[in-house]
């Protein structure tokens, strides 16, 4: 079973789209989808809802300022340096970003 998270067009070139407890972010020509939870304490990353990016374009945690690379969610700076955001498997179909559900051991 799969679930549409947002329209691909809703993810701006240098921005994000909030979809429930997940968010989609552009990383160059690609898109990544992550769980909206900081690996440091598990809180939501965004302060104002839907605001995830620092001025230099990294994903930033509003609580303690950890910074994450968009393409792979690795923390580059902050208290959880070296950890990473939880990536969500997805596909893009008919202009929709669609979350893939786990089935058994396969996505
Ligand atoms: S809760 Fe995100 S850096 Fe501490």
Coordinates of N, CA and C and ligand atoms in Angstrom, one line a residue:
X1 N 0.8 -1.2 0.0 CA 0.0 0.0 0.0 C 0.9 1.2 0.0
X2 N 0.5 2.3 -0.7 CA 1.3 3.5 -0.7 C 0.4 4.7 -0.4
X3 N 1.0 5.8 -0.1 CA 0.3 7.0 0.4 C 0.9 8.2 -0.3
X4 N 0.1 9.0 -0.9 CA 0.5 10.3 -1.6 C 0.8 11.3 -0.5
X5 N 2.0 11.8 -0.5 CA 2.5 12.8 0.5 C 2.2 14.2 0.1
X6 N 2.5 14.5 -1.1 CA 2.3 15.9 -1.7 C 2.5 15.8 -3.2
X7 N 2.3 16.9 -3.8 CA 2.6 17.0 -5.2 C 4.1 17.4 -5.4
X8 N 4.7 16.9 -6.3 CA 6.1 17.2 -6.6 C 6.3 18.7 -6.8
X9 N 5.3 19.3 -7.4 CA 5.3 20.8 -7.6 C 5.2 21.6 -6.3
X10 N 4.8 20.9 -5.3 CA 4.7 21.6 -4.0 C 6.0 21.7 -3.3
X11 N 7.0 21.0 -3.8 CA 8.4 21.1 -3.2 C 9.2 22.1 -4.0
X12 N 9.4 23.3 -3.5 CA 10.0 24.3 -4.3 C 11.5 24.0 -4.5
X13 N 12.2 24.6 -5.5 CA 13.6 24.2 -5.8 C 14.5 24.4 -4.6
X14 N 14.3 25.4 -3.8 CA 15.1 25.6 -2.6 C 14.3 25.5 -1.4
X15 N 13.4 24.6 -1.3 CA 12.5 24.5 -0.1 C 12.0 23.2 0.2
X16 N 11.0 23.1 1.0 CA 10.5 21.9 1.5 C 9.0 21.9 1.5
X17 N 8.4 20.7 1.7 CA 7.0 20.6 1.8 C 6.7 19.6 3.0
X18 N 5.9 20.1 3.9 CA 5.5 19.3 5.1 C 4.4 18.4 4.7
X19 N 4.5 17.1 5.1 CA 3.4 16.2 4.8 C 3.2 15.3 6.0
X20 N 2.3 15.7 6.9 CA 2.1 15.0 8.2 C 3.4 15.0 9.0
X21 N 3.8 13.9 9.4 CA 5.1 13.8 10.2 C 6.3 13.7 9.4
X22 N 6.2 13.9 8.1 CA 7.3 13.8 7.1 C 7.5 15.1 6.4
X23 N 8.6 15.2 5.8 CA 8.8 16.4 4.9 C 9.6 16.0 3.7
X24 N 9.3 16.7 2.6 CA 10.1 16.4 1.3 C 10.9 17.7 1.1
X25 N 12.1 17.4 0.6 CA 13.1 18.5 0.3 C 13.8 18.2 -1.0
X26 N 14.0 19.3 -1.7 CA 14.8 19.2 -3.0 C 16.3 19.1 -2.6
X27 N 17.0 18.3 -3.3 CA 18.4 18.2 -3.2 C 19.0 18.2 -4.6
X28 N 19.3 19.4 -5.2 CA 19.6 19.5 -6.6 C 18.4 19.1 -7.4
X29 N 18.6 18.2 -8.3 CA 17.5 17.7 -9.2 C 16.7 16.7 -8.5
X30 N 17.2 16.1 -7.4 CA 16.5 15.0 -6.7 C 15.6 15.6 -5.6
X31 N 14.8 14.7 -5.0 CA 14.0 15.0 -3.9 C 14.3 13.9 -2.8
X32 N 14.3 14.3 -1.6 CA 14.4 13.4 -0.5 C 13.3 13.5 0.5
X33 N 12.9 12.5 1.1 CA 11.8 12.5 2.1 C 12.3 12.0 3.4
X34 N 12.1 12.8 4.5 CA 12.6 12.4 5.8 C 11.4 12.4 6.9
X35 N 11.6 11.7 7.9 CA 10.7 11.8 9.1 C 11.1 13.1 9.8
X36 N 10.1 13.9 10.2 CA 10.3 15.2 10.8 C 10.7 14.9 12.3
X37 N 11.9 14.4 12.5 CA 12.3 14.1 13.9 C 13.8 14.2 14.0
X38 N 14.3 15.0 14.9 CA 15.8 15.2 15.0 C 16.4 14.0 15.7
X39 N 17.5 13.4 15.2 CA 18.1 12.3 15.9 C 18.6 12.6 17.3
X40 N 18.8 13.9 17.6 CA 19.3 14.2 18.9 C 18.3 13.9 20.0
X41 N 17.1 14.5 20.0 CA 16.1 14.2 21.0 C 14.7 13.8 20.5
X42 N 14.6 13.6 19.2 CA 13.4 13.1 18.6 C 12.3 14.1 18.4
X43 N 12.6 15.4 18.6 CA 11.6 16.5 18.5 C 11.5 16.8 17.0
X44 N 10.4 17.5 16.7 CA 10.2 18.0 15.3 C 11.3 19.0 15.0
X45 N 11.8 18.9 13.7 CA 12.9 19.8 13.3 C 12.5 21.2 13.2
X46 N 11.3 21.4 12.6 CA 10.9 22.8 12.3 C 10.4 23.6 13.5
X47 N 10.8 24.8 13.6 CA 10.2 25.7 14.6 C 8.9 26.2 14.1
X48 N 8.8 27.2 13.3 CA 7.6 27.5 12.6 C 7.3 26.3 11.7
X49 N 6.1 25.8 11.7 CA 5.8 24.6 10.8 C 6.2 24.8 9.4
X50 N 6.9 23.8 8.9 CA 7.3 23.9 7.5 C 8.6 24.6 7.2
X51 N 9.2 25.2 8.2 CA 10.5 25.9 8.0 C 11.6 25.0 8.4
X52 N 12.4 24.4 7.5 CA 13.4 23.4 7.8 C 14.8 23.9 7.4
X53 N 14.9 24.9 6.5 CA 16.2 25.2 5.9 C 16.9 26.4 6.5
X54 N 18.2 26.3 6.7 CA 19.0 27.4 7.1 C 19.2 28.3 6.0
X55 N 19.8 29.5 6.2 CA 20.1 30.5 5.2 C 21.0 29.9 4.1
X56 N 21.9 28.9 4.5 CA 22.8 28.3 3.5 C 22.2 27.0 2.9
X57 N 21.0 26.7 3.2 CA 20.3 25.6 2.5 C 20.4 24.3 3.2
X58 N 20.9 24.2 4.4 CA 20.9 22.9 5.1 C 19.6 22.8 5.8
X59 N 19.3 21.5 6.1 CA 18.1 21.2 7.0 C 18.6 21.6 8.4
X60 N 17.9 22.3 9.1 CA 18.3 22.7 10.5 C 17.3 22.3 11.5
X61 N 17.7 21.9 12.7 CA 16.9 21.6 13.8 C 16.7 22.9 14.6
X62 N 15.4 23.3 14.8 CA 15.1 24.6 15.4 C 15.5 24.6 16.9
X63 N 15.6 23.4 17.5 CA 15.9 23.4 19.0 C 17.3 23.7 19.3
X64 N 18.2 23.0 18.8 CA 19.7 23.2 19.1 C 20.5 23.5 17.9
X65 N 19.9 23.6 16.8 CA 20.7 24.1 15.6 C 21.5 23.1 14.8
X66 N 21.2 21.8 15.1 CA 22.0 20.8 14.3 C 21.6 21.0 12.8
X67 N 22.7 20.8 11.9 CA 22.5 21.0 10.5 C 22.7 19.7 9.8
X68 N 21.9 19.4 8.8 CA 21.8 18.2 8.1 C 21.9 18.4 6.6
X69 N 22.7 17.5 5.9 CA 22.8 17.6 4.4 C 21.5 17.1 3.8
X70 N 21.0 17.9 2.8 CA 19.7 17.5 2.2 C 19.7 16.2 1.5
X71 N 20.8 15.9 0.8 CA 20.8 14.7 -0.1 C 20.7 13.4 0.7
X72 N 21.3 13.3 1.9 CA 21.3 12.0 2.6 C 21.0 12.2 4.1
X73 N 20.7 13.4 4.6 CA 20.2 13.6 5.9 C 21.3 13.4 7.0
X74 N 22.6 13.4 6.6 CA 23.6 13.3 7.6 C 23.8 14.6 8.3
X75 N 24.0 14.5 9.6 CA 24.2 15.7 10.5 C 25.6 16.1 10.3
X76 N 25.9 17.3 9.9 CA 27.2 17.8 9.7 C 27.7 18.7 10.8
X77 N 26.7 19.2 11.6 CA 27.1 20.1 12.7 C 26.1 20.0 13.8
X78 N 26.5 20.0 15.0 CA 25.5 20.0 16.1 C 25.7 18.8 17.0
X79 N 24.8 18.6 18.0 CA 25.0 17.6 19.0 C 24.8 16.2 18.5
X80 N 24.2 16.0 17.3 CA 24.1 14.6 16.8 C 24.9 14.4 15.5
X81 N 26.0 15.1 15.5 CA 26.9 15.1 14.3 C 27.3 13.6 14.0
X82 N 27.2 13.3 12.7 CA 27.4 11.9 12.2 C 26.2 11.0 12.2
X83 N 25.1 11.4 12.9 CA 23.9 10.6 12.8 C 23.1 11.1 11.6
X84 N 22.0 10.5 11.3 CA 21.3 11.0 10.1 C 19.8 11.0 10.4
X85 N 19.1 11.8 9.6 CA 17.6 11.8 9.6 C 17.1 10.5 9.1
X86 N 15.9 10.1 9.4 CA 15.3 8.8 9.0 C 14.7 9.1 7.6
X87 N 15.3 8.4 6.6 CA 14.9 8.6 5.2 C 13.6 7.7 5.0
X88 N 12.7 8.2 4.2 CA 11.5 7.5 3.8 C 11.5 7.1 2.4
X89 N 11.3 5.8 2.1 CA 11.2 5.3 0.7 C 10.0 5.9 0.0
X90 N 10.2 6.4 -1.2 CA 9.1 7.0 -1.9 C 9.4 6.8 -3.4
X91 N 8.4 7.1 -4.2 CA 8.5 7.2 -5.6 C 7.7 8.4 -6.1
X92 N 8.0 8.8 -7.3 CA 7.2 9.9 -7.9 C 6.4 9.4 -9.1
X93 N 5.1 9.5 -9.0 CA 4.2 9.0 -10.0 C 3.1 10.0 -10.3
X94 N 3.0 10.3 -11.6 CA 1.9 11.2 -12.0 C 2.0 12.6 -11.2
X95 N 3.2 13.0 -11.0 CA 3.4 14.3 -10.3 C 3.2 14.3 -8.8
X96 N 3.0 13.1 -8.2 CA 2.8 12.9 -6.8 C 4.0 12.3 -6.2
X97 N 4.4 12.7 -5.0 CA 5.4 12.1 -4.2 C 4.7 11.0 -3.3
X98 N 5.0 9.8 -3.5 CA 4.2 8.7 -2.9 C 5.1 7.9 -2.0
X99 N 4.7 7.8 -0.7 CA 5.4 7.0 0.3 C 5.2 5.5 0.0
X100 N 6.3 4.8 0.0 CA 6.2 3.4 -0.1 C 6.1 2.7 1.2
X101 N 5.2 1.8 1.3 CA 5.0 1.1 2.6 C 5.9 -0.2 2.6
X102 N 6.4 -0.5 3.8 CA 7.2 -1.7 3.9 C 6.3 -2.9 3.8
X103 N 6.8 -3.9 3.2 CA 6.0 -5.2 3.1 C 7.0 -6.3 3.4
X104 N 6.9 -6.9 4.5 CA 7.9 -7.9 4.8 C 9.2 -7.3 5.0
X105 N 10.2 -7.8 4.3 CA 11.6 -7.3 4.4 C 11.9 -6.4 3.2
X106 N 11.0 -6.2 2.3 CA 11.3 -5.4 1.2 C 10.5 -4.2 1.2
X107 N 11.0 -3.1 0.5 CA 10.2 -1.9 0.3 C 9.4 -2.1 -0.9
Ligands
LIG1 S1 16.9 18.3 19.4 FE1 17.7 18.7 17.4 S2 19.7 19.4 17.8 FE2 18.9 18.9 19.7

